[in-house]
PDB file of C-alpha atoms in Angstrom:
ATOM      1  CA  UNK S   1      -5.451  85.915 -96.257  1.00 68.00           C
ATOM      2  CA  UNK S   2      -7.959  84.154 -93.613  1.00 71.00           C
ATOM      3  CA  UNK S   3     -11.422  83.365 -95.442  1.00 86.00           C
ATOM      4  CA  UNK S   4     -14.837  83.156 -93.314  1.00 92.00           C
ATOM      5  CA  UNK S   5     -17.633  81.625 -94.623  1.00 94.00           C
ATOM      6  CA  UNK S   6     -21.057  82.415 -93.142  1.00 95.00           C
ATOM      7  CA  UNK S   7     -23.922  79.494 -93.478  1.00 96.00           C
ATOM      8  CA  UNK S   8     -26.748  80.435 -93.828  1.00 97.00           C
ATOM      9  CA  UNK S   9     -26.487  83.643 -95.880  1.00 95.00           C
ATOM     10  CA  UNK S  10     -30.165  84.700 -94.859  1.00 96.00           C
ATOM     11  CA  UNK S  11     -32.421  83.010 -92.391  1.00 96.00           C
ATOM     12  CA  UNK S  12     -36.339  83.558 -91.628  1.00 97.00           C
ATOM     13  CA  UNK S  13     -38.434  81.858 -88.740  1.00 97.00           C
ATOM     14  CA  UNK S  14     -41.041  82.042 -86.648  1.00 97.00           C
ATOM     15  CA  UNK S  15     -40.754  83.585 -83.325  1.00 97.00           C
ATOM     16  CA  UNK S  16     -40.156  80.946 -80.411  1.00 97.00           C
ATOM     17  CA  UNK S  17     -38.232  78.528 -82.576  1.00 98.00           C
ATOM     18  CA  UNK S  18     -34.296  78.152 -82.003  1.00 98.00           C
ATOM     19  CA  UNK S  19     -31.619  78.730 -84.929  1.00 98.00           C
ATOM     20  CA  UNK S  20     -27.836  78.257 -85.035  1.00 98.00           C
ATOM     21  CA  UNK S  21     -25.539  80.275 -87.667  1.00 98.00           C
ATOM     22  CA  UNK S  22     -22.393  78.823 -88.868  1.00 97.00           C
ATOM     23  CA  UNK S  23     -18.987  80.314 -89.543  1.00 96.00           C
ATOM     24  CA  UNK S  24     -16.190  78.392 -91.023  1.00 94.00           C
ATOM     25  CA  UNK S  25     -12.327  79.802 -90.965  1.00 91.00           C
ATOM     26  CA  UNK S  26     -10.013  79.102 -94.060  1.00 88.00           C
ATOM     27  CA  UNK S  27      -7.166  79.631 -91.699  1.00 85.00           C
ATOM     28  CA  UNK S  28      -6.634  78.889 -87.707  1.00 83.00           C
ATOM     29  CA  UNK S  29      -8.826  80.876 -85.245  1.00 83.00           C
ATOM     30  CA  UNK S  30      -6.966  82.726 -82.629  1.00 85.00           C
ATOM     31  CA  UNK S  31     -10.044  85.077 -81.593  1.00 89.00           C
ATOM     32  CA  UNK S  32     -13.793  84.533 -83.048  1.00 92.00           C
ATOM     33  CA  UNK S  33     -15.904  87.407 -82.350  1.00 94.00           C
ATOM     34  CA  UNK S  34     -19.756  87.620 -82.917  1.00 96.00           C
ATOM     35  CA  UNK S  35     -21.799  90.832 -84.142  1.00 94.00           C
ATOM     36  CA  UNK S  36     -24.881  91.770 -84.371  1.00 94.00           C
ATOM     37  CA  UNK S  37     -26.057  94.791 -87.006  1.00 92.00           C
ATOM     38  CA  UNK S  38     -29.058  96.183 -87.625  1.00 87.00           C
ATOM     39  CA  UNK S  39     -29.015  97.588 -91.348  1.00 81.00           C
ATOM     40  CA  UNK S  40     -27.360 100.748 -91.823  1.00 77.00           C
ATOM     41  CA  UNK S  41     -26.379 100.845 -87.816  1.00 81.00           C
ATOM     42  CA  UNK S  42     -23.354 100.158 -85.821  1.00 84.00           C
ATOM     43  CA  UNK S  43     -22.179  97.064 -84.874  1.00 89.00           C
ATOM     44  CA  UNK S  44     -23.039  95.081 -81.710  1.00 90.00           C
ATOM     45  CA  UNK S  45     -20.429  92.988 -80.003  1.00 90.00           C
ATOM     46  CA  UNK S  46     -22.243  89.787 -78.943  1.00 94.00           C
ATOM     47  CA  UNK S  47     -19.348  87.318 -77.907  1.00 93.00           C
ATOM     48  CA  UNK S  48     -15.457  86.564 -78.573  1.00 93.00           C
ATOM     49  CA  UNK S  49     -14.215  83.230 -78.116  1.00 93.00           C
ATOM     50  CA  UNK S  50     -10.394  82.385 -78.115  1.00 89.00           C
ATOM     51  CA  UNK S  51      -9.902  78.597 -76.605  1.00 87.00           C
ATOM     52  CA  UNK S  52     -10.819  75.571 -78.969  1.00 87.00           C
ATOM     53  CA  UNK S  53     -13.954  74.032 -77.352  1.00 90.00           C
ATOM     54  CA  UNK S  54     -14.687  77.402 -75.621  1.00 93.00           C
ATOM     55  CA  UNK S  55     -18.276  77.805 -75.349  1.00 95.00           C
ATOM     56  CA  UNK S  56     -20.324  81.501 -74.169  1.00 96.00           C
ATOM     57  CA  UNK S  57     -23.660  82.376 -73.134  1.00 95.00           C
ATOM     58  CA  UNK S  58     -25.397  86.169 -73.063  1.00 90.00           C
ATOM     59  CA  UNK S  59     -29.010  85.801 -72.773  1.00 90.00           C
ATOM     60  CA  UNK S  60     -30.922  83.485 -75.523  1.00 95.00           C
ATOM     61  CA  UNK S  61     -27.838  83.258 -77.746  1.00 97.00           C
ATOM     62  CA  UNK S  62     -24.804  80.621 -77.177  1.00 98.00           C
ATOM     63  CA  UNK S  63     -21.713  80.696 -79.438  1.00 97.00           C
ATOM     64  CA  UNK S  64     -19.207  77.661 -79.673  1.00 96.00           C
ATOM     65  CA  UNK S  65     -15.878  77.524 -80.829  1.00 94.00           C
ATOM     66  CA  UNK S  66     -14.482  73.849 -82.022  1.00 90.00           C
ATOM     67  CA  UNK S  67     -11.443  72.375 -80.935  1.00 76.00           C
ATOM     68  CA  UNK S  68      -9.614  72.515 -83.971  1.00 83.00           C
ATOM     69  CA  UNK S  69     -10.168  76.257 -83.802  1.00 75.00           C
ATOM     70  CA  UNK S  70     -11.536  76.876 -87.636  1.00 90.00           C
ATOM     71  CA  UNK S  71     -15.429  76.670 -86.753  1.00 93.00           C
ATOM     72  CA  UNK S  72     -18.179  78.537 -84.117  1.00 95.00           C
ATOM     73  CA  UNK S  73     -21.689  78.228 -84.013  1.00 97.00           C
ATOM     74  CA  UNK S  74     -24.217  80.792 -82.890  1.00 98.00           C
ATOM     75  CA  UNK S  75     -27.021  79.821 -81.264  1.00 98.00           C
ATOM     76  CA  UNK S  76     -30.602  81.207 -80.540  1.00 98.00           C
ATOM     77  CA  UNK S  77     -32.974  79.637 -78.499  1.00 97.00           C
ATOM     78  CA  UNK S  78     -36.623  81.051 -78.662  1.00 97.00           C
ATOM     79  CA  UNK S  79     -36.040  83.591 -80.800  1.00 97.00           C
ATOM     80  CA  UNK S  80     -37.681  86.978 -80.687  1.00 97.00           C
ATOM     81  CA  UNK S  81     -38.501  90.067 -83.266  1.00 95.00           C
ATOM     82  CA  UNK S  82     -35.806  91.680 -81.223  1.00 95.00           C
ATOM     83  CA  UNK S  83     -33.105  89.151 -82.849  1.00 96.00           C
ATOM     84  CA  UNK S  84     -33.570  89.956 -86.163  1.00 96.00           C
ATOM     85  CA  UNK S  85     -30.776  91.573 -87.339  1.00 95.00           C
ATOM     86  CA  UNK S  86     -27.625  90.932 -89.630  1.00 95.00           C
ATOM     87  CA  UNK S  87     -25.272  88.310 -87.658  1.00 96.00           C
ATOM     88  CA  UNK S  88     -21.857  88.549 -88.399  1.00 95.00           C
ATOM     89  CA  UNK S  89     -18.601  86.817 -87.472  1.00 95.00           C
ATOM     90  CA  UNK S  90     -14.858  88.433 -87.359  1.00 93.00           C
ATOM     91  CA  UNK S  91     -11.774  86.636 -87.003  1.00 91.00           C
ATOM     92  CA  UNK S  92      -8.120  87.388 -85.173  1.00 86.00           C
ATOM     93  CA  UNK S  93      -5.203  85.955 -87.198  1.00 80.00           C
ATOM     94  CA  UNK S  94      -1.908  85.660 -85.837  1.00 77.00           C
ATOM     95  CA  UNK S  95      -1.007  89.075 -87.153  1.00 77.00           C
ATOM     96  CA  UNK S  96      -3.839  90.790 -85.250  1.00 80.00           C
ATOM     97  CA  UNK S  97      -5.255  91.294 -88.843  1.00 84.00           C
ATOM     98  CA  UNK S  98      -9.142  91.233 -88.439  1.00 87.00           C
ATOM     99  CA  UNK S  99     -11.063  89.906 -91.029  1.00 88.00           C
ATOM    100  CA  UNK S 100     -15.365  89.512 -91.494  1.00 92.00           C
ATOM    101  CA  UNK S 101     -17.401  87.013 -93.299  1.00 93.00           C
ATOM    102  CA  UNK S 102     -20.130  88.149 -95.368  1.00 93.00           C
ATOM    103  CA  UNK S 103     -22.957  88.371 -92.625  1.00 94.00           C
ATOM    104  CA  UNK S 104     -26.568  86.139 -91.923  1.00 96.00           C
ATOM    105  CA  UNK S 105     -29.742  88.539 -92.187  1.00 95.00           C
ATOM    106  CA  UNK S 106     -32.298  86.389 -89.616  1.00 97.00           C
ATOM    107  CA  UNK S 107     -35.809  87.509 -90.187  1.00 97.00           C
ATOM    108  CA  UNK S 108     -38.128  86.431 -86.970  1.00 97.00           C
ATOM    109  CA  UNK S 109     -41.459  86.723 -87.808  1.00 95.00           C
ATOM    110  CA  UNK S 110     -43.804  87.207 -85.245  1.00 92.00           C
TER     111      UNK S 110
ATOM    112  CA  UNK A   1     -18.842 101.369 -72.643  1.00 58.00           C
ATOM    113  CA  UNK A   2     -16.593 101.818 -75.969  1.00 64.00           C
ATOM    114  CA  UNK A   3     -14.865 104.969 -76.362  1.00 89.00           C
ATOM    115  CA  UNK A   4     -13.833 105.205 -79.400  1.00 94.00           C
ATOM    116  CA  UNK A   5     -15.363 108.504 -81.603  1.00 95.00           C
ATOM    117  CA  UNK A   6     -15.633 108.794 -85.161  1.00 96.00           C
ATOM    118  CA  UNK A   7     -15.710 112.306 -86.599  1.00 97.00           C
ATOM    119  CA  UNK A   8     -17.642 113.351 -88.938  1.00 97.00           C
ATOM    120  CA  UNK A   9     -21.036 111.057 -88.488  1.00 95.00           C
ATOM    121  CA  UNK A  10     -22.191 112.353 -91.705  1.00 96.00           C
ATOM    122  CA  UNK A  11     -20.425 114.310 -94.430  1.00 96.00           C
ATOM    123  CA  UNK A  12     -21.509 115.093 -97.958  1.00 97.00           C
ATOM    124  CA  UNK A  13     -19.446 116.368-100.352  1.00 97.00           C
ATOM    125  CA  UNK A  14     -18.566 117.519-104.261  1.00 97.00           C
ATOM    126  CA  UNK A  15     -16.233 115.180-106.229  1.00 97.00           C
ATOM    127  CA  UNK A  16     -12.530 116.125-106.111  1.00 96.00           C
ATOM    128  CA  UNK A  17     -12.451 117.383-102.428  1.00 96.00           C
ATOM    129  CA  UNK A  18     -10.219 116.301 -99.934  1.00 97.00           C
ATOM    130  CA  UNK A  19     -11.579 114.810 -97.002  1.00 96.00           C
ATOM    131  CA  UNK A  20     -10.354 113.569 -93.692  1.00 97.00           C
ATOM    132  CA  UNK A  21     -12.282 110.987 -91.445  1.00 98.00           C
ATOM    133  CA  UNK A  22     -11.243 111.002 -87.981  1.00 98.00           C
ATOM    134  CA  UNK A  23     -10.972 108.221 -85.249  1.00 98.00           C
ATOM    135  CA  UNK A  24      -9.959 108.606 -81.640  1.00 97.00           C
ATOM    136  CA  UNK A  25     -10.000 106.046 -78.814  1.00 96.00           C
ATOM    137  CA  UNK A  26      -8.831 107.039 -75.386  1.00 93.00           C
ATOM    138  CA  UNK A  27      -8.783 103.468 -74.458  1.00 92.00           C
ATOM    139  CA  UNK A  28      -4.751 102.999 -75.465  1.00 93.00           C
ATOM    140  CA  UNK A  29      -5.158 100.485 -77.403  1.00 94.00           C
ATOM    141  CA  UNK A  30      -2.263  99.842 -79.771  1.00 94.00           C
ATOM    142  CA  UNK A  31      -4.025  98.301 -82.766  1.00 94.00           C
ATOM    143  CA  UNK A  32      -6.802 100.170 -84.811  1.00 96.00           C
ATOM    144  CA  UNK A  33      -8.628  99.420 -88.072  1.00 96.00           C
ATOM    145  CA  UNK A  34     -10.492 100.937 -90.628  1.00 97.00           C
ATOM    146  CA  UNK A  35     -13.183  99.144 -92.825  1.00 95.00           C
ATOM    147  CA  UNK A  36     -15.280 100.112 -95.402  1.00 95.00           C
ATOM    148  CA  UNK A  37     -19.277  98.966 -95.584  1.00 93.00           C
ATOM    149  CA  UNK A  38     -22.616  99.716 -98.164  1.00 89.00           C
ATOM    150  CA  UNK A  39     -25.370  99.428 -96.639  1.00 82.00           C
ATOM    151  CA  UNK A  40     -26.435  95.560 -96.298  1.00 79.00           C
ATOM    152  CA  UNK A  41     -22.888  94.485 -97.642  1.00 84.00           C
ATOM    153  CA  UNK A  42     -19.970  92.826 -96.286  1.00 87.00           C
ATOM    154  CA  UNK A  43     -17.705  94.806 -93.763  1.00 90.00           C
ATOM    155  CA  UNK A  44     -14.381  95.291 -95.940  1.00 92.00           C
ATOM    156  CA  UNK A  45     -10.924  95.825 -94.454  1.00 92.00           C
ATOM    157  CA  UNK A  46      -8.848  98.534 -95.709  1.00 94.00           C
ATOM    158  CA  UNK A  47      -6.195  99.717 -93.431  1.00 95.00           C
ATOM    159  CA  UNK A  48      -5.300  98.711 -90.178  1.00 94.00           C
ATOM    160  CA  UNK A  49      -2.414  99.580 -87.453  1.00 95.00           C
ATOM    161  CA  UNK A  50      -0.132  97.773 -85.061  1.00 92.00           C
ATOM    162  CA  UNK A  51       1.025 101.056 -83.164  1.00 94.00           C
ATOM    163  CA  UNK A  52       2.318 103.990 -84.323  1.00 96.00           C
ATOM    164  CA  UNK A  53       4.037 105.023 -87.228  1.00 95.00           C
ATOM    165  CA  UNK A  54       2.570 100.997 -88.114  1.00 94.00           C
ATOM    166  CA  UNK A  55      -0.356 101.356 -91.127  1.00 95.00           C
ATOM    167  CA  UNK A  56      -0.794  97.742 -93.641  1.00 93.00           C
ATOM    168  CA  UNK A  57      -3.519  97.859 -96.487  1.00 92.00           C
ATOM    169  CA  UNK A  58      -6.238  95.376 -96.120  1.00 89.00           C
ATOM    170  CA  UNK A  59      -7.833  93.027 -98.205  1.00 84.00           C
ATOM    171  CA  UNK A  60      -9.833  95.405 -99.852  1.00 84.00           C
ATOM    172  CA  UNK A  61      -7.932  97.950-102.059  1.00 81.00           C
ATOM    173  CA  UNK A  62      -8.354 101.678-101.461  1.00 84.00           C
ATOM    174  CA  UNK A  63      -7.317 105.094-102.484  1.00 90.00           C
ATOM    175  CA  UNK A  64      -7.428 106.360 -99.110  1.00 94.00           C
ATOM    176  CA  UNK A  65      -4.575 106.726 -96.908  1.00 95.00           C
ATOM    177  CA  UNK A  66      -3.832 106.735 -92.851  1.00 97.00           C
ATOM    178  CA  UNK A  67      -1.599 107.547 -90.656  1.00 96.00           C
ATOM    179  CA  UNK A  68      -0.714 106.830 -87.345  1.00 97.00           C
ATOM    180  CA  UNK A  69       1.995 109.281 -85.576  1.00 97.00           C
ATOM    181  CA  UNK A  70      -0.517 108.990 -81.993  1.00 96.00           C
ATOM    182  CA  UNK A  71      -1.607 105.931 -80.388  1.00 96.00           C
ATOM    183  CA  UNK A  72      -5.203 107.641 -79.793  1.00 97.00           C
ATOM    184  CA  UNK A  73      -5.542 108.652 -83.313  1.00 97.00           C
ATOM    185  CA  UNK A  74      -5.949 106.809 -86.483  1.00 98.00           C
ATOM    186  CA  UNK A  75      -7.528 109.543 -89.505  1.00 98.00           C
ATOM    187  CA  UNK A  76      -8.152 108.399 -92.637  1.00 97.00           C
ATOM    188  CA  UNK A  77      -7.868 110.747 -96.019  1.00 96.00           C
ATOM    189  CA  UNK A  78      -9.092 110.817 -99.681  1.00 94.00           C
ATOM    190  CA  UNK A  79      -7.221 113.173-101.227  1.00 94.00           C
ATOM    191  CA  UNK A  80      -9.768 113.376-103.644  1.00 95.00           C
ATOM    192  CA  UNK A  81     -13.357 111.967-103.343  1.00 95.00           C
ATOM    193  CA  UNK A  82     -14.893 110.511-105.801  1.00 95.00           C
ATOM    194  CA  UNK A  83     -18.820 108.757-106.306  1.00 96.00           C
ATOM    195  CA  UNK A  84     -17.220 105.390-105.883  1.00 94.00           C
ATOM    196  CA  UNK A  85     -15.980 106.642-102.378  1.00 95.00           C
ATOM    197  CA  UNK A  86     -19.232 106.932-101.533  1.00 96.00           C
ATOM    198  CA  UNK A  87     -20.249 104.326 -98.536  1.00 95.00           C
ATOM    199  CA  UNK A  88     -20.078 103.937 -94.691  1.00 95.00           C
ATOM    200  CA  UNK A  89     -16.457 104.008 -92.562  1.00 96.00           C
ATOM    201  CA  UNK A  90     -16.136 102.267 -89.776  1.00 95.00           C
ATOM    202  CA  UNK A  91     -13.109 102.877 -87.392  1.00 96.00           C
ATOM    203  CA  UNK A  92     -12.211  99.668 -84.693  1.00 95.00           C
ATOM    204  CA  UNK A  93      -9.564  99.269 -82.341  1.00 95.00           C
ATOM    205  CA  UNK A  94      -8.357  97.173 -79.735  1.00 92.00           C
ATOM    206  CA  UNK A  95      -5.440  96.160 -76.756  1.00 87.00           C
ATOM    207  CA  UNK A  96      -4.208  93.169 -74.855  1.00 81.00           C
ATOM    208  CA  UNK A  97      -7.703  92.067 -73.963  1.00 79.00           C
ATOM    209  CA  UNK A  98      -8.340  91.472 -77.886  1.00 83.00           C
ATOM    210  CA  UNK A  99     -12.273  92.835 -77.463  1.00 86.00           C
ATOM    211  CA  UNK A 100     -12.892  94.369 -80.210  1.00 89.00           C
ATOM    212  CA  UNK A 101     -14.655  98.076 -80.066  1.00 91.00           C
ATOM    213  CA  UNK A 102     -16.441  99.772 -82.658  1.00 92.00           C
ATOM    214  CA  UNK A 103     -16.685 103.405 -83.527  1.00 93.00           C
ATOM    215  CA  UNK A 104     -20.599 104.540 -84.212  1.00 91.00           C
ATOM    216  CA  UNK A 105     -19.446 104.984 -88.237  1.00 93.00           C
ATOM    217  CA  UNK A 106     -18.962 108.129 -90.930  1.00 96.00           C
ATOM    218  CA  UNK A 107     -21.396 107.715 -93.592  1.00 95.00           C
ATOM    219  CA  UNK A 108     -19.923 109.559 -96.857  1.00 97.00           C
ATOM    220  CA  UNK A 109     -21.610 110.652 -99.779  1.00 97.00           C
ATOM    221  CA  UNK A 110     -19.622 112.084-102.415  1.00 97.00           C
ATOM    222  CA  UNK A 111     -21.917 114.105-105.168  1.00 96.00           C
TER     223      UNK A 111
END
């Protein structure tokens, strides 16, 4: 089954500085979505990215996908209290299965 | 705006009982999912569906079952609850635009 590994597992900064969260695919991408949770909430859809090389912007946050489809990136620039959250990407295998990796808890300190 | 309802939002219940989580979407979307959650932890798959009369097990092994006999409705059962059960259920579906939406949860405490 398709593995995704979440770097770093938790993250803490001070407000105003930029971050990026990794997520790394055992198996071929064919959708990447982005979450955000706040704990014991609902989830948050961010982003989805489906085109190696596609690349999306909402706001502060950009998320990448690479070209060889197994890798994204999120991105925050001048990050705010109201980012802190649990991060979390999902990803679309061929079968429409839809798996999650384990989640990044960012901590922005004010 | 998702609409996709998950009945009941909270439910708290003796060991042994049977219990039925429900999940509806009015969205038509053909595939639906079911994961399982504690609080901090990692979101676990345990059943999803391609269409109906289509249910797989996920990664994550479960006593609970599903079914899937409407497109708009994907309930999940323990036929009988147990501590261990205890957690939050998330329901998720989605269509030919591949966006994936989210049902607001059932949290389920089994005493």
């Amino acid at each position: 089954s398709q593995e995704l590994e979440q770097s770093p597992q938790s993250l803490i900064v001070q407000e105003g500085k930029n971050l990026t969260i990794n997520c790394t695919s055992s198996k071929t991408l064919y959708g990447l979505y982005w979450y955000k949770q706040k704990y014991g909430e609902g989830l948050i859809f961010l982003m989805m990215l489906q085109k190696g090389g596609e690349e999306k912007s909402h706001e502060k946050i950009t998320a990448k996908l690479d070209e060889k489809k197994q890798q994204s990136s999120l991105h925050i620039t001048a990050s705010q209290p109201s980012h802190a959250g649990i991060y979390l990407c999902g990803a679309r295998g061929s079968n429409y299965k839809l798996t999650f990796g384990k989640g990044t808890l960012l901590t922005v300190n004010p | 705006e998702a609409d996709i309802y998950q009945t009941p939002r909270y439910l708290v219940i003796g060991t042994g009982k049977k219990i039925t989580l429900e999940c509806s979407q009015t969205m038509g979307h053909d595939k639906m999912y079911w994961y399982q959650q504690d609080p901090g932890m990692e979101l676990h798959l345990i059943h999803y569906s391609y269409g109906v009369n289509s249910t797989e097990k996920g990664d994550l092994s479960s006593e609970s079952t599903v079914s899937r006999i409407r497109t708009e409705h994907f309930p999940l059962t323990l036929e009988s609850a147990r501590p261990s059960h205890t957690s939050q259920y998330l329901c998720a579906s989605t269509g030919q635009g591949f966006t994936i939406y989210f049902g607001e949860g059932s949290w389920l405490t089994v005493v």
